[in-house]
Tab-separated table of C-alpha atoms and ligand atoms in Angstrom:
chain	number	residue	atom	x	y	z
A	1	UNK	CA	108.934	2.689	58.222
A	2	UNK	CA	105.812	4.375	59.559
A	3	UNK	CA	106.240	8.093	60.428
A	4	UNK	CA	105.571	8.889	64.025
A	5	UNK	CA	102.115	9.919	65.195
A	6	UNK	CA	100.900	13.386	63.996
A	7	UNK	CA	100.625	15.690	66.793
A	8	UNK	CA	96.834	16.080	66.669
A	9	UNK	CA	96.431	12.454	67.828
A	10	UNK	CA	95.550	12.314	71.540
A	11	UNK	CA	95.651	9.001	73.464
A	12	UNK	CA	92.798	9.054	75.808
A	13	UNK	CA	92.958	6.902	78.945
A	14	UNK	CA	89.639	5.310	77.994
A	15	UNK	CA	86.809	5.703	75.573
A	16	UNK	CA	85.078	8.892	76.466
A	17	UNK	CA	82.237	10.697	74.551
A	18	UNK	CA	83.695	14.075	74.985
A	19	UNK	CA	84.503	16.182	71.865
A	20	UNK	CA	87.566	17.742	73.137
A	21	UNK	CA	89.302	19.936	70.316
A	22	UNK	CA	91.925	17.396	69.709
A	23	UNK	CA	92.697	19.044	66.353
A	24	UNK	CA	93.914	22.194	67.897
A	25	UNK	CA	97.605	21.071	68.206
A	26	UNK	CA	98.206	20.670	64.380
A	27	UNK	CA	101.752	20.982	63.285
A	28	UNK	CA	102.640	21.887	59.789
A	29	UNK	CA	102.986	18.723	57.799
A	30	UNK	CA	106.332	18.048	56.217
A	31	UNK	CA	105.188	17.361	52.725
A	32	UNK	CA	108.583	17.249	51.165
A	33	UNK	CA	110.939	16.044	53.848
A	34	UNK	CA	114.438	17.077	53.078
A	35	UNK	CA	113.635	18.923	49.865
A	36	UNK	CA	116.517	21.211	48.680
A	37	UNK	CA	115.958	24.486	47.037
A	38	UNK	CA	119.249	24.208	45.236
A	39	UNK	CA	119.203	23.352	41.420
A	40	UNK	CA	121.568	20.431	41.935
A	41	UNK	CA	120.055	17.145	42.893
A	42	UNK	CA	119.493	16.974	46.633
A	43	UNK	CA	121.920	14.821	48.469
A	44	UNK	CA	119.076	12.742	50.004
A	45	UNK	CA	116.067	11.457	48.038
A	46	UNK	CA	113.000	13.543	48.240
A	47	UNK	CA	110.089	11.842	49.952
A	48	UNK	CA	106.891	13.171	48.507
A	49	UNK	CA	103.878	13.281	50.657
A	50	UNK	CA	101.434	10.407	49.633
A	51	UNK	CA	97.989	11.432	50.572
A	52	UNK	CA	96.988	7.732	50.682
A	53	UNK	CA	99.399	7.113	53.562
A	54	UNK	CA	99.486	10.284	55.744
A	55	UNK	CA	101.093	8.453	58.684
A	56	UNK	CA	103.110	5.999	56.411
A	57	UNK	CA	102.344	2.396	55.488
A	58	UNK	CA	101.944	-0.233	58.113
A	59	UNK	CA	104.871	-2.656	57.872
A	60	UNK	CA	104.614	-5.777	59.914
A	61	UNK	CA	108.359	-6.392	59.925
A	62	UNK	CA	108.989	-3.018	61.551
A	63	UNK	CA	106.093	-2.740	63.854
A	64	UNK	CA	106.612	-2.840	67.593
A	65	UNK	CA	104.626	-6.076	68.515
A	66	UNK	CA	105.303	-5.819	72.269
A	67	UNK	CA	104.167	-2.432	73.211
A	68	UNK	CA	100.641	-3.509	73.744
A	69	UNK	CA	99.668	-0.592	76.145
A	70	UNK	CA	100.410	2.001	73.424
A	71	UNK	CA	98.448	0.140	70.728
A	72	UNK	CA	95.534	-0.260	73.256
A	73	UNK	CA	95.605	3.447	74.078
A	74	UNK	CA	95.616	4.383	70.420
A	75	UNK	CA	92.551	2.120	69.845
A	76	UNK	CA	90.843	3.592	72.933
A	77	UNK	CA	91.369	7.075	71.650
A	78	UNK	CA	89.777	6.547	68.269
A	79	UNK	CA	86.242	7.432	68.943
A	80	UNK	CA	87.198	10.797	70.561
A	81	UNK	CA	89.860	11.549	67.844
A	82	UNK	CA	87.411	10.668	65.074
A	83	UNK	CA	84.722	12.910	66.674
A	84	UNK	CA	87.265	15.750	66.718
A	85	UNK	CA	88.457	15.326	63.196
A	86	UNK	CA	84.783	15.412	61.805
A	87	UNK	CA	83.715	18.132	64.059
A	88	UNK	CA	81.511	20.819	62.572
A	89	UNK	CA	81.849	19.400	58.944
A	90	UNK	CA	78.854	20.085	56.853
A	91	UNK	CA	77.145	17.412	54.838
A	92	UNK	CA	78.875	18.718	51.655
A	93	UNK	CA	82.219	18.438	53.280
A	94	UNK	CA	81.495	15.056	54.628
A	95	UNK	CA	80.719	13.942	51.039
A	96	UNK	CA	84.021	15.206	49.773
A	97	UNK	CA	86.678	12.646	48.798
A	98	UNK	CA	89.692	12.833	51.125
A	99	UNK	CA	91.884	12.735	47.942
A	100	UNK	CA	91.086	12.484	44.212
A	101	UNK	CA	89.460	9.134	43.524
A	102	UNK	CA	89.398	8.263	47.172
A	103	UNK	CA	86.608	7.551	49.842
A	104	UNK	CA	84.574	10.510	51.108
A	105	UNK	CA	84.976	11.483	54.789
A	106	UNK	CA	81.479	9.825	55.321
A	107	UNK	CA	82.657	6.490	53.689
A	108	UNK	CA	86.008	6.743	55.881
A	109	UNK	CA	83.890	6.903	59.077
A	110	UNK	CA	81.645	3.970	58.058
A	111	UNK	CA	84.590	2.056	56.926
A	112	UNK	CA	86.197	2.359	60.336
A	113	UNK	CA	83.018	0.857	61.899
A	114	UNK	CA	82.899	-1.973	59.296
A	115	UNK	CA	86.647	-2.759	59.604
A	116	UNK	CA	86.839	-2.723	63.379
A	117	UNK	CA	83.729	-4.774	63.878
A	118	UNK	CA	85.558	-7.402	61.664
A	119	UNK	CA	88.722	-7.229	63.690
A	120	UNK	CA	86.947	-7.385	66.946
A	121	UNK	CA	85.208	-10.590	65.875
A	122	UNK	CA	88.377	-12.077	64.535
A	123	UNK	CA	90.220	-11.397	67.843
A	124	UNK	CA	87.374	-13.171	69.707
A	125	UNK	CA	87.559	-16.124	67.382
A	126	UNK	CA	91.380	-16.366	67.909
A	127	UNK	CA	90.918	-16.364	71.679
A	128	UNK	CA	88.182	-19.186	71.580
A	129	UNK	CA	89.341	-21.399	68.661
A	130	UNK	CA	92.633	-22.895	67.462
A	131	UNK	CA	93.934	-20.667	64.804
A	132	UNK	CA	90.571	-20.318	63.031
A	133	UNK	CA	90.551	-19.164	59.335
A	134	UNK	CA	88.670	-16.048	59.112
A	135	UNK	CA	86.394	-14.710	56.412
A	136	UNK	CA	87.874	-11.791	54.370
A	137	UNK	CA	85.574	-9.212	52.936
A	138	UNK	CA	85.898	-6.729	50.066
A	139	UNK	CA	86.320	-3.374	51.865
A	140	UNK	CA	85.967	-1.405	48.716
A	141	UNK	CA	82.656	-3.006	47.905
A	142	UNK	CA	81.500	-2.538	51.401
A	143	UNK	CA	82.289	1.146	51.317
A	144	UNK	CA	80.330	1.403	48.060
A	145	UNK	CA	77.082	0.018	49.475
A	146	UNK	CA	74.319	2.612	49.771
A	147	UNK	CA	74.334	2.869	53.426
A	148	UNK	CA	78.204	3.331	53.635
A	149	UNK	CA	77.934	6.138	51.091
A	150	UNK	CA	74.913	8.072	52.488
A	151	UNK	CA	74.100	7.051	56.172
A	152	UNK	CA	74.522	9.724	58.826
A	153	UNK	CA	78.126	9.388	60.379
A	154	UNK	CA	76.640	9.515	63.921
A	155	UNK	CA	75.485	6.011	63.365
A	156	UNK	CA	78.988	4.595	62.953
A	157	UNK	CA	80.383	7.039	65.642
A	158	UNK	CA	78.003	5.240	68.028
A	159	UNK	CA	79.053	1.906	66.952
A	160	UNK	CA	82.616	2.640	67.242
A	161	UNK	CA	82.169	4.193	70.890
A	162	UNK	CA	80.569	0.941	72.059
A	163	UNK	CA	82.636	-1.392	70.142
A	164	UNK	CA	86.074	0.180	71.073
A	165	UNK	CA	84.888	0.204	74.724
A	166	UNK	CA	84.392	-3.576	74.547
A	167	UNK	CA	87.493	-4.057	72.344
A	168	UNK	CA	89.772	-2.200	74.806
A	169	UNK	CA	88.319	-4.196	77.814
A	170	UNK	CA	89.138	-7.351	75.918
A	171	UNK	CA	92.728	-6.266	74.902
A	172	UNK	CA	93.547	-4.975	78.296
A	173	UNK	CA	92.566	-8.567	79.731
A	174	UNK	CA	95.076	-10.330	77.430
A	175	UNK	CA	97.930	-11.877	79.275
A	176	UNK	CA	101.350	-13.595	78.137
A	177	UNK	CA	100.630	-16.291	75.631
A	178	UNK	CA	97.316	-14.909	74.655
A	179	UNK	CA	99.059	-12.235	72.501
A	180	UNK	CA	100.498	-15.046	70.460
A	181	UNK	CA	97.142	-16.696	69.707
A	182	UNK	CA	95.837	-15.749	66.254
A	183	UNK	CA	93.951	-16.526	63.193
A	184	UNK	CA	94.622	-17.502	59.576
A	185	UNK	CA	93.835	-14.980	56.911
A	186	UNK	CA	93.216	-16.924	53.738
A	187	UNK	CA	95.320	-14.558	51.601
A	188	UNK	CA	97.621	-12.859	54.167
A	189	UNK	CA	98.400	-15.897	56.272
A	190	UNK	CA	98.733	-16.115	60.098
A	191	UNK	CA	98.374	-13.121	62.176
A	192	UNK	CA	98.830	-13.088	65.928
A	193	UNK	CA	96.794	-10.738	68.290
A	194	UNK	CA	99.998	-8.851	68.947
A	195	UNK	CA	100.331	-8.061	65.267
A	196	UNK	CA	96.684	-7.267	64.869
A	197	UNK	CA	96.708	-4.842	67.697
A	198	UNK	CA	99.622	-3.128	66.158
A	199	UNK	CA	97.962	-3.051	62.757
A	200	UNK	CA	94.624	-1.636	63.926
A	201	UNK	CA	96.334	1.026	66.143
A	202	UNK	CA	97.894	2.103	62.840
A	203	UNK	CA	94.679	1.771	61.118
A	204	UNK	CA	93.040	4.245	63.587
A	205	UNK	CA	95.821	6.934	63.035
A	206	UNK	CA	95.743	6.142	59.305
A	207	UNK	CA	92.095	7.157	58.450
A	208	UNK	CA	91.741	10.013	61.023
A	209	UNK	CA	94.841	11.463	59.360
A	210	UNK	CA	93.029	11.189	55.915
A	211	UNK	CA	90.369	13.508	57.375
A	212	UNK	CA	92.687	15.844	59.299
A	213	UNK	CA	94.935	16.229	56.235
A	214	UNK	CA	91.900	16.974	53.950
A	215	UNK	CA	90.927	19.736	56.471
A	216	UNK	CA	94.390	21.184	56.338
A	217	UNK	CA	94.594	21.172	52.624
A	218	UNK	CA	91.163	22.590	52.294
A	219	UNK	CA	91.410	25.249	54.982
A	220	UNK	CA	88.387	23.797	56.842
B	301	LIG	NI1	91.085	1.039	56.212
């Protein structure tokens, strides 16, 4: 199950451009939950912190698919939380992989714009067509295109601010059965808007935590 939201995450009432120091409320991460110092095997299995999944994996079967307001608030807060997460990072820091072999912070920011543009379009298609089949894309190859590796991050932050403002307006307008509309992913099958909202709320927290965990580990 996904771990609860890390304490740095703020849920803003709406997309705002302020750069409030949302990182100031860090808690010490529990890297080895339940680890015992005794020599005998611990009574409970040790869960090692996996830097790829700092807030846990998204598990559709365990996701809350009815708490739309919480998911919308999380999506609304992404631009502000992302700005806070990258605040005052140098170009060299932005070009540092969040883990060995992983995307750089710059790639993470551009990936969020690429991913959420796709999700926004998919949701609009779901609301205006009858279970459309959507077009997958190779996110790894997208993140490796030149602009995604080198462009100033402010370009994607600006995209995300406008995009999330529109996206949140759309999500807040959904009523009743509209949450059960959806689209067909050729590889992953059917996904309702209720599932997509839960998934992308997780996705917001997932990638911001990549950056904040890197900063903690690096002492930045
Ligand atoms: Ni992602």
